[in-house]
Coordinates of C-alpha atoms in Angstrom, one line a residue:
M1 CA -10.1 -10.3 16.7
V2 CA -11.9 -11.1 13.5
E3 CA -15.1 -11.8 15.8
D4 CA -14.7 -8.3 17.4
R5 CA -14.2 -6.5 14.2
L6 CA -17.6 -8.5 12.6
L7 CA -19.4 -7.4 15.6
R8 CA -18.6 -3.6 15.0
L9 CA -19.7 -4.3 11.1
R10 CA -23.0 -5.9 12.1
E11 CA -23.7 -2.8 14.0
V12 CA -23.5 -0.8 11.0
L13 CA -25.7 -3.4 9.3
E14 CA -28.3 -2.8 12.1
T15 CA -28.0 0.8 12.3
A16 CA -28.6 1.1 8.3
Q17 CA -31.3 -1.7 8.3
L18 CA -29.5 -3.8 5.9
D19 CA -29.7 -7.6 5.3
A20 CA -26.3 -7.8 4.4
I21 CA -23.0 -6.0 3.6
F22 CA -20.7 -6.8 0.7
L23 CA -17.1 -5.9 0.7
A24 CA -14.5 -6.6 -2.1
S25 CA -11.5 -4.3 -1.6
S26 CA -8.4 -6.1 -0.6
V27 CA -7.7 -4.2 2.6
Q28 CA -11.3 -4.9 4.0
L29 CA -11.2 -8.2 3.0
Y30 CA -7.8 -8.7 5.0
Y31 CA -9.1 -6.8 8.0
F32 CA -12.5 -8.6 8.4
C33 CA -11.8 -12.0 7.3
G34 CA -8.0 -12.5 7.0
F35 CA -7.9 -13.3 3.0
N36 CA -4.6 -12.1 1.7
G37 CA -5.3 -12.6 -2.0
S38 CA -6.1 -10.2 -4.6
D39 CA -9.6 -11.3 -5.8
G40 CA -12.6 -12.2 -3.5
G41 CA -15.7 -10.9 -1.7
L42 CA -17.4 -11.2 1.4
L43 CA -21.1 -11.0 2.5
V44 CA -21.6 -10.4 6.1
F45 CA -25.1 -11.0 7.6
R46 CA -26.4 -11.0 10.8
D47 CA -25.6 -14.5 11.9
H48 CA -23.7 -15.7 8.9
V49 CA -20.7 -14.8 6.7
I50 CA -19.8 -16.3 3.5
F51 CA -16.5 -15.7 1.5
L52 CA -16.3 -15.9 -2.3
T53 CA -13.5 -16.3 -4.6
D54 CA -12.5 -18.0 -7.9
S55 CA -10.5 -21.3 -8.2
R56 CA -7.2 -19.5 -7.8
Y57 CA -7.7 -18.6 -4.1
T58 CA -9.9 -21.3 -3.0
T59 CA -7.4 -23.5 -1.3
Q60 CA -5.6 -20.2 0.0
A61 CA -9.1 -19.0 1.3
R62 CA -9.8 -22.5 3.1
S63 CA -6.4 -22.1 5.1
E64 CA -6.6 -18.5 6.0
V65 CA -10.1 -17.0 6.0
S66 CA -12.8 -16.8 8.9
A67 CA -16.0 -17.3 7.5
N68 CA -18.9 -19.8 8.2
E69 CA -18.8 -20.8 4.4
I70 CA -16.2 -20.3 1.8
V71 CA -17.9 -20.4 -1.8
E72 CA -16.0 -20.7 -5.4
Y73 CA -17.5 -18.9 -8.2
R74 CA -16.7 -18.7 -11.8
S75 CA -18.3 -15.3 -12.1
K76 CA -18.2 -12.7 -9.4
Q77 CA -21.5 -11.0 -9.7
E78 CA -23.2 -14.3 -10.1
G79 CA -21.7 -15.8 -7.2
V80 CA -22.7 -12.9 -5.1
T81 CA -26.0 -12.8 -6.4
E82 CA -27.1 -16.4 -5.8
A83 CA -25.6 -16.2 -2.2
L84 CA -28.0 -13.3 -1.8
R85 CA -30.7 -14.9 -3.1
R86 CA -30.3 -17.9 -0.9
C87 CA -30.1 -15.9 2.1
K88 CA -33.2 -14.0 1.2
A89 CA -31.2 -10.7 1.7
R90 CA -32.8 -7.5 -0.1
R91 CA -31.0 -4.4 1.1
I92 CA -27.2 -4.8 0.7
G93 CA -24.6 -2.3 1.7
F94 CA -21.5 -1.8 -0.3
E95 CA -18.2 0.2 -0.1
A96 CA -19.0 3.4 -1.8
E97 CA -15.3 4.6 -2.1
Q98 CA -14.2 1.2 -3.5
L99 CA -16.7 -0.7 -5.8
S100 CA -16.5 0.7 -9.0
V101 CA -19.7 2.1 -11.1
A102 CA -19.0 -0.8 -13.4
A103 CA -18.9 -3.4 -10.9
L104 CA -21.8 -2.2 -9.2
E105 CA -23.9 -2.2 -12.7
R106 CA -22.9 -5.5 -13.0
L107 CA -23.9 -6.7 -9.7
R108 CA -27.5 -4.7 -10.4
R109 CA -27.8 -6.4 -13.7
S110 CA -27.0 -9.9 -12.3
G111 CA -29.9 -9.3 -9.4
D112 CA -32.7 -8.4 -11.9
D113 CA -33.4 -5.7 -9.9
A114 CA -34.1 -8.1 -6.8
F115 CA -31.8 -6.2 -4.5
E116 CA -31.4 -2.7 -3.2
W117 CA -27.7 -1.6 -3.1
V118 CA -26.8 1.1 -0.4
A119 CA -23.9 3.0 -0.5
L120 CA -21.6 2.9 2.8
E121 CA -18.7 5.5 3.0
K122 CA -17.8 7.1 6.5
E123 CA -19.7 4.0 8.1
L124 CA -17.0 1.5 7.0
V125 CA -14.2 3.9 6.8
A126 CA -14.4 4.6 10.5
L127 CA -14.2 1.0 11.5
R128 CA -10.6 0.7 11.3
G129 CA -9.9 4.2 13.1
V130 CA -9.2 2.8 16.5
K131 CA -6.4 0.1 16.4
S132 CA -6.2 -3.1 18.7
P133 CA -3.2 -3.5 20.8
E134 CA -2.0 -6.1 18.3
E135 CA -2.2 -3.6 15.6
I136 CA -0.4 -1.0 17.4
S137 CA 2.5 -3.5 17.9
L138 CA 2.5 -4.3 14.4
L139 CA 2.8 -0.6 13.8
D140 CA 5.4 -0.1 16.1
Q141 CA 7.6 -2.5 14.5
A142 CA 7.0 -1.0 11.3
A143 CA 8.1 2.4 12.6
H144 CA 11.2 0.5 14.2
L145 CA 12.3 -0.3 10.7
N146 CA 12.1 3.2 9.5
E147 CA 14.7 4.1 12.1
M148 CA 17.1 1.1 11.4
A149 CA 17.2 1.9 7.7
F150 CA 17.4 5.7 8.4
N151 CA 20.5 5.4 10.5
E152 CA 22.0 2.8 8.0
I153 CA 21.9 5.2 5.3
L154 CA 23.1 8.6 6.9
P155 CA 26.5 8.3 5.5
L156 CA 24.9 8.8 2.0
L157 CA 23.4 12.2 3.0
R158 CA 26.2 14.4 1.9
P159 CA 27.2 16.3 -0.8
G160 CA 27.1 14.7 -4.8
T161 CA 24.8 11.9 -3.4
P162 CA 21.8 11.7 -6.4
E163 CA 18.1 12.0 -4.4
K164 CA 17.6 8.7 -6.2
E165 CA 20.3 6.8 -4.7
V166 CA 19.0 8.0 -1.4
A167 CA 15.6 6.7 -2.2
M168 CA 16.9 3.4 -3.5
A169 CA 19.3 2.8 -0.9
L170 CA 16.4 3.6 1.9
E171 CA 14.2 0.9 0.0
F172 CA 16.8 -1.9 0.0
A173 CA 17.5 -1.0 3.7
L174 CA 14.1 -1.3 5.1
R175 CA 13.9 -4.5 2.8
R176 CA 17.1 -5.9 4.5
H177 CA 15.5 -5.3 8.2
G178 CA 12.3 -6.9 7.4
G179 CA 10.0 -4.8 5.5
E180 CA 8.0 -6.1 3.1
E181 CA 7.6 -3.3 0.5
K182 CA 7.5 0.5 0.6
S183 CA 4.0 2.3 1.6
F184 CA 4.6 4.7 -1.3
D185 CA 7.0 6.4 -3.5
F186 CA 9.7 8.0 -1.4
I187 CA 10.1 11.7 -1.3
V188 CA 13.5 12.9 -1.3
A189 CA 13.4 16.7 -1.9
S190 CA 16.5 18.9 -1.5
G191 CA 17.3 22.4 -1.9
E192 CA 14.7 24.6 -3.9
R193 CA 13.0 21.1 -4.8
G194 CA 12.1 20.8 -0.8
A195 CA 9.4 23.6 -2.0
L196 CA 7.6 20.3 -3.5
P197 CA 5.4 18.5 -1.0
H198 CA 5.6 15.4 -2.9
G199 CA 8.9 16.0 -4.7
V200 CA 9.5 12.3 -5.6
A201 CA 13.1 11.6 -5.6
S202 CA 15.1 13.0 -8.9
E203 CA 18.5 12.9 -10.5
K204 CA 19.3 16.1 -8.6
R205 CA 22.4 15.7 -6.2
L206 CA 22.6 16.9 -2.6
A207 CA 24.6 20.0 -1.9
A208 CA 26.3 21.8 0.8
G209 CA 24.2 24.4 2.4
E210 CA 20.7 22.6 1.6
L211 CA 17.9 20.9 3.5
V212 CA 16.6 17.8 2.2
T213 CA 13.4 16.5 3.1
I214 CA 13.0 12.6 3.1
D215 CA 9.4 11.0 3.5
F216 CA 9.6 7.2 3.6
G217 CA 7.8 4.3 5.0
T218 CA 7.4 0.4 5.0
R219 CA 5.0 -2.3 5.4
F220 CA 5.3 -4.9 8.2
C221 CA 2.9 -7.7 8.7
G222 CA 0.6 -5.5 6.2
Y223 CA 0.9 -2.6 8.4
C224 CA 2.4 0.7 7.3
S225 CA 5.0 3.2 8.6
D226 CA 5.4 6.8 7.4
E227 CA 7.8 9.3 8.8
T228 CA 9.5 12.4 7.3
V229 CA 12.8 13.9 8.3
T230 CA 14.4 17.0 7.2
V231 CA 17.8 17.5 7.8
A232 CA 20.7 19.7 7.0
I233 CA 23.7 19.2 4.6
G234 CA 26.3 21.1 6.7
P235 CA 25.6 24.5 7.8
V236 CA 22.6 26.2 6.5
S237 CA 21.4 29.8 6.3
Q238 CA 20.0 31.6 9.0
R239 CA 16.7 31.8 6.8
L240 CA 16.6 27.8 6.4
R241 CA 17.4 27.2 10.4
E242 CA 14.5 29.7 11.2
L243 CA 12.0 28.0 8.9
F244 CA 13.2 24.6 10.6
E245 CA 12.6 25.6 14.0
L246 CA 9.1 27.2 13.0
V247 CA 7.7 24.1 11.6
L248 CA 9.2 22.0 14.6
A249 CA 7.2 24.4 16.8
A250 CA 4.2 23.8 15.0
H251 CA 4.8 20.1 15.1
D252 CA 5.5 20.1 19.0
R253 CA 2.4 22.3 19.5
A254 CA 0.2 19.9 17.7
M255 CA 1.5 16.9 19.5
A256 CA 1.1 18.4 22.8
R257 CA -2.9 19.0 21.9
V258 CA -3.4 15.2 21.2
R259 CA -5.6 13.2 23.8
P260 CA -8.8 11.5 23.8
G261 CA -11.9 13.9 23.0
V262 CA -9.8 16.7 21.5
S263 CA -11.1 17.5 18.0
L264 CA -8.8 16.6 15.3
L265 CA -9.7 20.1 13.9
E266 CA -8.2 21.9 16.9
I267 CA -5.0 19.6 16.7
D268 CA -4.4 20.9 13.1
R269 CA -5.4 24.4 14.5
A270 CA -2.5 24.5 17.3
A271 CA 0.1 23.9 14.4
R272 CA -1.5 25.9 11.8
S273 CA -2.2 28.9 13.7
W274 CA 1.5 28.9 14.8
I275 CA 2.3 29.2 11.5
S276 CA 0.3 31.6 10.1
R277 CA 1.2 33.8 13.2
H278 CA 4.4 34.0 11.8
G279 CA 3.2 35.2 8.3
L280 CA 3.6 31.6 6.4
G281 CA 0.2 30.2 6.7
G282 CA -0.4 30.4 3.0
S283 CA 2.7 28.1 2.6
F284 CA 1.1 25.2 4.8
G285 CA -1.2 23.9 2.2
H286 CA -2.2 20.3 3.1
G287 CA -4.0 18.5 6.2
L288 CA -1.7 18.3 9.3
G289 CA -2.0 14.3 9.2
H290 CA -4.0 11.3 8.3
G291 CA -4.8 7.9 9.8
V292 CA -2.1 5.3 9.2
G293 CA -2.5 1.2 9.4
L294 CA -3.4 -1.2 6.6
E295 CA -3.4 1.8 4.3
V296 CA -0.7 4.5 4.4
H297 CA -3.5 7.2 4.1
E298 CA -6.5 6.1 5.9
Y299 CA -9.4 7.4 8.4
P300 CA -9.0 9.8 10.3
T301 CA -8.1 13.3 8.6
V302 CA -6.8 15.6 10.6
S303 CA -7.2 18.9 8.8
P304 CA -9.2 22.1 9.0
R305 CA -12.5 20.1 7.9
S306 CA -12.0 17.2 10.4
E307 CA -15.2 16.4 12.0
S308 CA -13.8 13.7 14.1
V309 CA -12.5 13.8 17.5
A310 CA -9.4 11.9 18.9
C311 CA -9.9 8.3 20.4
E312 CA -7.7 6.4 22.4
G313 CA -6.1 3.9 20.1
M314 CA -6.3 6.0 16.9
V315 CA -2.9 6.2 14.8
F316 CA -2.3 9.3 12.7
T317 CA 0.4 11.5 11.6
I318 CA 1.4 15.1 12.5
E319 CA 3.3 16.3 9.7
P320 CA 3.4 20.3 9.4
G321 CA 5.3 21.8 6.6
V322 CA 6.3 25.3 4.9
Y323 CA 7.3 25.3 1.3
L324 CA 8.9 28.5 -0.3
P325 CA 9.3 28.2 -3.8
S326 CA 13.0 29.1 -5.1
V327 CA 14.1 28.8 -1.4
G328 CA 13.4 25.1 -0.2
G329 CA 11.0 23.7 2.5
V330 CA 10.5 21.9 5.7
R331 CA 8.3 19.1 6.7
I332 CA 8.6 17.3 9.9
E333 CA 6.6 14.0 10.6
D334 CA 5.9 11.8 13.2
T335 CA 3.1 8.7 13.6
V336 CA 1.3 8.9 17.0
V337 CA -1.1 6.6 18.8
V338 CA -3.7 8.4 21.0
T339 CA -3.0 7.3 24.5
A340 CA -5.6 7.7 27.7
T341 CA -3.6 10.9 28.6
G342 CA -2.0 12.1 25.5
C343 CA 0.0 10.6 22.7
R344 CA 3.0 8.1 22.2
S345 CA 5.1 8.4 18.7
L346 CA 5.6 5.2 17.0
T347 CA 8.2 7.0 15.1
R348 CA 11.7 7.0 16.9
I349 CA 14.0 9.4 14.6
S350 CA 14.9 12.7 16.4
K351 CA 13.2 15.5 14.8
R352 CA 15.2 18.0 16.1
F353 CA 17.6 20.2 14.0
R354 CA 20.5 18.2 12.5
S355 CA 23.3 19.4 10.5
L356 CA 25.2 16.6 8.8
P357 CA 29.2 16.9 8.6
L358 CA 30.4 17.4 5.2

């Protein structure tokens, strides 16, 4: 699997006419060589791969890293530039979105202008966009943990329970079922707080007649789950029920558009136009979705600015939402994988309207 990934990375190297590509972010190191520590670097050449790290991780690297060489350094920039000189590299690509300006300047100073550093952005980000069957299996298992944990904490969703208690119970349940850590800070937003798209759980208590939006996820073997469920605490007003059904219809329309070759912009439009047709387009301010993998937000983006098309094996969210200040909000989110004929939802919790007993 690592060899296939390196092959695609080397295609970037050839296209950009580079002598080497330098990777240092933890996600890319794990993806391209299997390193699971917190500090290291990977140099990929046309026919050679060098992994570099300090003495804290040398032993670990020897047991888990796929590379031709493992080099221990005292100073990262000096270790990297020495390896580049030894391999007679001149043009080196780097992760523009991950390498800080300060780190790049240290590399430049260490190299004494011997190297030309070339920023890579979309070229690298897109490499993780299409998931392998093994990755999809791990994402599937992460999503299954969501379902088990949510079903376990359902009895807490009743009047009087603080939002923070719901979030904490979900996190503990996910860990009990095998989750490594939460993918992000959980959103639990009830009543009027539902109008906050990123309404992190507060001390507010759930109340009868409200909707509560719960956005949560975990990691399993490094891969993330992400799902949003909106449920009613007992009977709710006709206005809130209609709001829910509007968002659900937008969600379903977008899901129906997903298939290989369809632009991600068009998938976003399927949901956005439906909400706009009902006069609430201005209340849906975020993109329809985002990629999910080793990071909970990664390539591709599903939004009005998307330039990519759906490809078989892509994994991304479908999460339309409407947020009305002083009223509340609804977001409904599933994580889907693009199949040969459409898509399959990895997330399993039903998104139909659910009124929980008081």
